[in-house]
Amino acid sequence: MRSTAIVVTLLACLGVAGCTSSSGIDGLAPSLETTSSIPRPDAAVPQVDVGAAAPAEAVVEAVQAEETAEPAVTPIALVAVPKPALREAPYATGKIHRHRFRDAKPINFGKRSPTKLAVHGVDVSRWQGEIDWPKLRSQGANFAYIKATDGGDHLDPMFKKNWRAAGEAGLRRGAYHFFYWCRTAGEQADWFIRNVPKAPGALPPVIDVEWNGESRCKKRPSRENVLEKMQVFMDKLEAHYGQRPIIYTAPDFYRDNLKGAFPNHPFWLRSVAAHPSTVYPGRKWVFWQYSGSGLSHGVEGRIDLNV
């Protein structure tokens, strides 16, 4: 999920401020997904080009200007009936905390380093344990995506606490769902909607799609079936929250299923060894997960870092 005007557009959107029963193969254990954590504004999040990053100072100055942008009308997915992108909604701007994160396994991204982007954040789940959210905020976490649900019947035991505490600490919050390929898309969408509240100013909901080697579900559907399931899930969430969902994915799953798909959906790309433009050529993004080995005051152990 990771040109000054491009980053400014993302900042305007972020506006940083303050299923049931299961059995057999459907009885899936909570996953150990690579994502540690992500709702969305009242309109589609603008997609960010993969061009060079702008200096943070220029971004902070430019964010003072109120911007609105209207994405072009394009089909949502290869399997979807074309429909227009949602209109971006303006958001009030607030203080941007410069990041002071460290990394247990730092990577040299060269001229396209994520450190050159102004708005940093985290994603979290129960695996981060108890989080000191005010301290994490002070370290430069301007937004947080929080693990909410897996499959059709698992709720992250820390979701409600993290959701409340992150909001109280002034972070922009979003929730994400880890998708299971052995459950129907409809019941997974219903489960997410049942557990994730509509909150003013929340980031868009996220569907986390990966191949999960830790799951008892070893099913790998065809690309056509993957896209159909994703479309059903995302349509239900968009209808409920009024926000177009963001797609989080990793390189192998993207290569197998998502090249050229969902051109009108925002993407959050995991790319921890190189810039997204190298790993996902031609794909625009709104969030870039650049590290899975981040370190920060306020969290014990490692945490995923994003821009």
Short mmCIF file of C-alpha atoms in Angstrom, two decimals:
data_model
loop_
_atom_site.label_atom_id
_atom_site.label_comp_id
_atom_site.label_asym_id
_atom_site.label_seq_id
_atom_site.Cartn_x
_atom_site.Cartn_y
_atom_site.Cartn_z
CA MET A 1 0.00 0.00 0.00
CA ARG A 2 2.47 2.95 -0.66
CA SER A 3 5.27 14.25 -7.13
CA THR A 4 4.11 16.52 -4.45
CA ALA A 5 0.59 16.93 -5.82
CA ILE A 6 0.10 13.17 -5.57
CA VAL A 7 0.97 12.94 -1.92
CA VAL A 8 -1.05 16.09 -1.22
CA THR A 9 -4.10 14.45 -2.74
CA LEU A 10 -3.66 11.53 -0.39
CA LEU A 11 -3.26 13.88 2.54
CA ALA A 12 -6.44 15.74 1.60
CA CYS A 13 -8.28 12.44 1.61
CA LEU A 14 -6.78 11.25 4.85
CA GLY A 15 -7.30 14.59 6.59
CA VAL A 16 -5.18 13.45 9.47
CA ALA A 17 -6.68 14.82 12.73
CA GLY A 18 -7.35 14.00 15.58
CA CYS A 19 -20.64 -15.74 9.74
CA THR A 20 -21.96 -17.48 11.52
CA SER A 21 -21.33 -21.11 12.48
CA SER A 22 -18.62 -23.16 10.79
CA SER A 23 -17.87 -26.83 10.30
CA GLY A 24 -15.42 -29.04 8.44
CA ILE A 25 -13.29 -27.09 6.04
CA ASP A 26 -15.18 -23.95 6.99
CA GLY A 27 -13.98 -24.22 10.58
CA LEU A 28 -10.94 -22.04 10.17
CA ALA A 29 -8.53 -20.95 12.88
CA PRO A 30 -7.54 -17.29 13.24
CA SER A 31 -4.85 -16.53 10.72
CA LEU A 32 -1.29 -15.37 11.24
CA GLU A 33 -1.59 -13.01 8.30
CA THR A 34 1.29 -10.84 7.20
CA THR A 35 -0.76 -7.71 7.74
CA SER A 36 -0.88 -6.48 11.29
CA SER A 37 -3.90 -4.24 10.58
CA ILE A 38 -7.11 -0.82 8.17
CA PRO A 39 -12.99 2.42 7.18
CA ARG A 40 -12.80 5.07 4.21
CA PRO A 41 -14.02 8.64 3.58
CA ASP A 42 -17.40 9.34 2.03
CA ALA A 43 -15.87 9.06 -1.42
CA ALA A 44 -13.30 7.01 -3.21
CA VAL A 45 -9.75 7.46 -2.00
CA PRO A 46 -7.74 8.95 -4.85
CA GLN A 47 -5.14 6.61 -6.25
CA VAL A 48 -1.51 7.61 -5.81
CA ASP A 49 0.90 7.33 -8.66
CA VAL A 50 4.11 5.40 -8.13
CA GLY A 51 6.27 8.37 -9.03
CA ALA A 52 9.07 9.74 -6.92
CA ALA A 53 8.20 10.87 -3.43
CA ALA A 54 8.01 14.56 -2.58
CA PRO A 55 9.94 16.14 0.29
CA ALA A 56 7.98 16.03 3.54
CA GLU A 57 8.38 19.77 4.08
CA ALA A 58 6.68 20.59 0.79
CA VAL A 59 3.87 18.20 1.56
CA VAL A 60 3.21 19.68 4.99
CA GLU A 61 3.01 23.17 3.49
CA ALA A 62 0.80 22.14 0.61
CA VAL A 63 -1.65 20.25 2.79
CA GLN A 64 -2.94 23.57 4.06
CA ALA A 65 -4.68 24.07 0.71
CA GLU A 66 -8.10 22.43 0.43
CA GLU A 67 -8.30 20.12 -2.56
CA THR A 68 -10.98 18.09 -4.23
CA ALA A 69 -10.44 15.63 -7.03
CA GLU A 70 -12.75 13.57 -9.15
CA PRO A 71 -11.33 10.26 -10.43
CA ALA A 72 -12.13 9.25 -13.98
CA VAL A 73 -15.05 6.95 -14.64
CA THR A 74 -13.69 3.43 -15.30
CA PRO A 75 -14.85 -0.15 -14.72
CA ILE A 76 -14.34 -1.41 -11.18
CA ALA A 77 -13.21 -4.91 -12.10
CA LEU A 78 -12.88 -7.36 -14.90
CA VAL A 79 -16.01 -9.12 -13.70
CA ALA A 80 -18.02 -6.06 -12.74
CA VAL A 81 -20.57 -3.96 -14.54
CA PRO A 82 -18.90 -0.56 -15.12
CA LYS A 83 -19.92 2.13 -12.68
CA PRO A 84 -18.49 5.55 -11.83
CA ALA A 85 -15.96 6.21 -9.12
CA LEU A 86 -17.26 7.91 -6.01
CA ARG A 87 -16.59 11.61 -5.60
CA GLU A 88 -13.84 12.55 -3.19
CA ALA A 89 -15.02 14.40 -0.09
CA PRO A 90 -12.97 17.25 1.39
CA TYR A 91 -11.63 16.75 4.90
CA ALA A 92 -10.28 19.11 7.52
CA THR A 93 -6.53 18.97 7.89
CA GLY A 94 -4.71 18.60 11.18
CA LYS A 95 -1.26 18.26 12.61
CA ILE A 96 0.97 15.73 10.92
CA HIS A 97 3.37 14.01 13.29
CA ARG A 98 6.75 13.29 11.71
CA HIS A 99 7.59 9.63 12.02
CA ARG A 100 10.24 8.48 14.47
CA PHE A 101 9.90 4.77 13.79
CA ARG A 102 12.86 2.43 13.66
CA ASP A 103 13.24 -0.81 11.72
CA ALA A 104 14.72 -4.11 12.84
CA LYS A 105 15.51 -4.92 9.19
CA PRO A 106 16.02 -1.59 7.44
CA ILE A 107 15.94 -1.48 3.64
CA ASN A 108 17.61 1.11 1.44
CA PHE A 109 14.89 2.19 -0.98
CA GLY A 110 17.16 4.78 -2.57
CA LYS A 111 15.64 7.97 -3.96
CA ARG A 112 12.13 6.59 -3.51
CA SER A 113 12.47 6.02 0.21
CA PRO A 114 9.20 6.07 2.19
CA THR A 115 10.91 8.42 4.63
CA LYS A 116 10.46 11.17 2.02
CA LEU A 117 6.68 10.93 2.36
CA ALA A 118 5.00 12.91 5.12
CA VAL A 119 2.09 10.79 6.33
CA HIS A 120 3.13 7.58 8.07
CA GLY A 121 0.93 5.08 9.86
CA VAL A 122 0.65 1.53 11.13
CA ASP A 123 -1.54 -1.54 10.88
CA VAL A 124 -2.16 -3.67 13.95
CA SER A 125 -3.93 -6.76 15.22
CA ARG A 126 -4.05 -8.81 18.39
CA TRP A 127 -0.44 -9.87 17.77
CA GLN A 128 0.74 -6.40 18.89
CA GLY A 129 -0.85 -6.96 22.32
CA GLU A 130 -1.56 -3.92 24.49
CA ILE A 131 -0.76 -0.71 22.62
CA ASP A 132 -0.03 2.69 24.15
CA TRP A 133 -1.89 4.64 21.47
CA PRO A 134 -0.99 8.20 22.61
CA LYS A 135 2.68 7.22 22.63
CA LEU A 136 2.40 5.52 19.25
CA ARG A 137 0.74 8.66 17.90
CA SER A 138 3.59 10.79 19.22
CA GLN A 139 6.05 8.56 17.35
CA GLY A 140 4.46 9.51 14.04
CA ALA A 141 1.49 7.17 13.61
CA ASN A 142 -0.96 9.50 11.85
CA PHE A 143 -3.33 6.70 10.87
CA ALA A 144 -3.95 3.09 11.85
CA TYR A 145 -5.59 0.20 10.11
CA ILE A 146 -6.94 -2.21 12.69
CA LYS A 147 -7.62 -5.91 12.17
CA ALA A 148 -11.35 -6.53 12.64
CA THR A 149 -12.43 -9.88 11.24
CA ASP A 150 -11.39 -13.11 9.50
CA GLY A 151 -13.66 -15.31 7.49
CA GLY A 152 -17.26 -15.52 8.61
CA ASP A 153 -17.07 -15.96 12.36
CA HIS A 154 -13.81 -14.67 13.85
CA LEU A 155 -13.46 -11.25 15.48
CA ASP A 156 -10.00 -10.06 16.47
CA PRO A 157 -10.14 -9.98 20.29
CA MET A 158 -8.35 -6.62 20.39
CA PHE A 159 -10.40 -4.89 17.71
CA LYS A 160 -12.94 -3.05 19.87
CA LYS A 161 -10.29 -1.85 22.31
CA ASN A 162 -7.88 -0.78 19.57
CA TRP A 163 -10.66 0.92 17.59
CA ARG A 164 -11.73 2.99 20.57
CA ALA A 165 -8.24 3.82 21.85
CA ALA A 166 -6.85 4.79 18.44
CA GLY A 167 -9.71 7.23 17.93
CA GLU A 168 -9.25 8.71 21.39
CA ALA A 169 -5.54 9.23 20.64
CA GLY A 170 -6.37 11.25 17.53
CA LEU A 171 -5.41 8.76 14.81
CA ARG A 172 -7.46 8.31 11.66
CA ARG A 173 -8.81 4.77 11.90
CA GLY A 174 -9.79 2.10 9.45
CA ALA A 175 -10.69 -1.58 9.77
CA TYR A 176 -9.64 -4.53 7.63
CA HIS A 177 -10.97 -8.01 6.96
CA PHE A 178 -8.75 -11.02 6.23
CA PHE A 179 -10.52 -12.94 3.46
CA TYR A 180 -10.95 -16.73 3.63
CA TRP A 181 -11.34 -18.61 0.36
CA CYS A 182 -13.34 -21.45 1.97
CA ARG A 183 -16.20 -19.17 3.08
CA THR A 184 -18.74 -17.36 0.95
CA ALA A 185 -18.12 -13.70 0.20
CA GLY A 186 -21.60 -12.72 1.35
CA GLU A 187 -21.31 -14.18 4.85
CA GLN A 188 -17.86 -12.62 5.27
CA ALA A 189 -19.21 -9.20 4.29
CA ASP A 190 -22.14 -9.60 6.69
CA TRP A 191 -19.74 -10.55 9.50
CA PHE A 192 -17.55 -7.49 8.90
CA ILE A 193 -20.58 -5.17 8.77
CA ARG A 194 -21.92 -6.69 11.98
CA ASN A 195 -18.72 -5.91 13.87
CA VAL A 196 -17.29 -2.70 12.35
CA PRO A 197 -19.28 0.46 13.12
CA LYS A 198 -19.88 3.36 10.79
CA ALA A 199 -17.69 6.11 12.22
CA PRO A 200 -17.46 9.72 11.00
CA GLY A 201 -14.11 10.37 9.32
CA ALA A 202 -13.11 6.72 9.24
CA LEU A 203 -10.83 5.44 6.50
CA PRO A 204 -12.29 3.07 3.89
CA PRO A 205 -12.78 -0.58 4.83
CA VAL A 206 -10.10 -2.93 3.56
CA ILE A 207 -10.25 -6.43 2.10
CA ASP A 208 -6.97 -8.25 2.78
CA VAL A 209 -6.43 -10.87 0.05
CA GLU A 210 -3.46 -13.21 0.27
CA TRP A 211 -2.52 -16.86 -0.02
CA ASN A 212 -2.45 -17.94 3.62
CA GLY A 213 -0.18 -20.92 4.26
CA GLU A 214 -1.16 -20.98 7.94
CA SER A 215 -4.84 -21.65 7.30
CA ARG A 216 -6.43 -25.11 7.30
CA CYS A 217 -8.16 -23.96 4.14
CA LYS A 218 -5.74 -24.92 1.37
CA LYS A 219 -8.12 -23.99 -1.42
CA ARG A 220 -6.75 -21.74 -4.16
CA PRO A 221 -9.64 -20.71 -6.40
CA SER A 222 -9.26 -19.77 -10.03
CA ARG A 223 -8.56 -16.15 -10.86
CA GLU A 224 -12.11 -15.76 -12.15
CA ASN A 225 -13.55 -17.11 -8.90
CA VAL A 226 -11.24 -14.91 -6.82
CA LEU A 227 -12.40 -11.77 -8.62
CA GLU A 228 -16.06 -12.78 -8.33
CA LYS A 229 -15.77 -13.35 -4.57
CA MET A 230 -13.93 -10.08 -4.06
CA GLN A 231 -16.52 -8.17 -6.08
CA VAL A 232 -19.42 -9.55 -4.03
CA PHE A 233 -17.66 -8.70 -0.76
CA MET A 234 -16.66 -5.19 -1.82
CA ASP A 235 -20.06 -4.33 -3.29
CA LYS A 236 -21.78 -5.18 0.00
CA LEU A 237 -19.31 -3.08 2.00
CA GLU A 238 -19.56 -0.13 -0.38
CA ALA A 239 -23.35 -0.21 -0.19
CA HIS A 240 -23.27 -0.26 3.62
CA TYR A 241 -20.47 2.22 4.39
CA GLY A 242 -20.79 4.48 1.35
CA GLN A 243 -17.05 4.08 0.77
CA ARG A 244 -15.23 2.12 -1.89
CA PRO A 245 -13.13 -0.57 -0.20
CA ILE A 246 -9.37 -0.63 -0.46
CA ILE A 247 -7.65 -3.82 -1.62
CA TYR A 248 -4.60 -4.93 0.40
CA THR A 249 -2.43 -7.58 -1.20
CA ALA A 250 1.04 -9.11 -1.41
CA PRO A 251 3.24 -9.71 -4.49
CA ASP A 252 2.49 -13.42 -5.06
CA PHE A 253 -1.28 -13.05 -4.79
CA TYR A 254 -1.23 -9.96 -6.98
CA ARG A 255 0.79 -11.78 -9.64
CA ASP A 256 -1.62 -14.73 -9.65
CA ASN A 257 -4.91 -12.81 -9.57
CA LEU A 258 -4.94 -9.02 -9.62
CA LYS A 259 -2.85 -7.78 -12.55
CA GLY A 260 -5.14 -5.53 -14.54
CA ALA A 261 -8.11 -6.15 -12.24
CA PHE A 262 -10.17 -3.58 -10.31
CA PRO A 263 -8.77 -0.48 -12.02
CA ASN A 264 -11.22 1.76 -10.17
CA HIS A 265 -10.47 0.47 -6.67
CA PRO A 266 -7.71 1.90 -4.48
CA PHE A 267 -4.87 -0.46 -3.59
CA TRP A 268 -2.72 -0.90 -0.49
CA LEU A 269 0.45 -2.72 -1.55
CA ARG A 270 2.88 -4.72 0.53
CA SER A 271 6.38 -4.09 -0.80
CA VAL A 272 9.07 -4.46 1.85
CA ALA A 273 12.15 -4.94 -0.35
CA ALA A 274 11.62 -2.45 -3.20
CA HIS A 275 9.43 0.45 -4.27
CA PRO A 276 5.90 -0.59 -5.38
CA SER A 277 6.61 0.63 -8.91
CA THR A 278 9.17 -2.17 -9.21
CA VAL A 279 7.07 -4.92 -7.63
CA TYR A 280 3.68 -3.88 -9.08
CA PRO A 281 4.53 -2.17 -12.39
CA GLY A 282 1.81 0.19 -13.57
CA ARG A 283 -0.39 -0.18 -10.49
CA LYS A 284 -1.41 2.99 -8.67
CA TRP A 285 -1.71 2.88 -4.89
CA VAL A 286 -2.95 4.88 -1.91
CA PHE A 287 -1.05 3.04 0.83
CA TRP A 288 2.34 1.37 0.76
CA GLN A 289 3.26 -1.11 3.49
CA TYR A 290 7.02 -0.72 3.43
CA SER A 291 8.04 -2.71 6.51
CA GLY A 292 6.88 -5.66 8.55
CA SER A 293 9.68 -5.21 11.08
CA GLY A 294 9.03 -1.72 12.43
CA LEU A 295 9.87 -0.72 15.99
CA SER A 296 8.20 2.03 17.99
CA HIS A 297 7.66 3.26 21.51
CA GLY A 298 4.15 2.29 22.56
CA VAL A 299 4.29 -1.20 21.06
CA GLU A 300 6.07 -4.31 22.26
CA GLY A 301 7.76 -6.17 19.44
CA ARG A 302 7.46 -5.43 15.75
CA ILE A 303 4.78 -3.54 13.88
CA ASP A 304 3.89 -2.99 10.21
CA LEU A 305 4.77 0.47 8.87
CA ASN A 306 2.95 2.27 6.07
CA VAL A 307 2.84 5.53 4.13
#
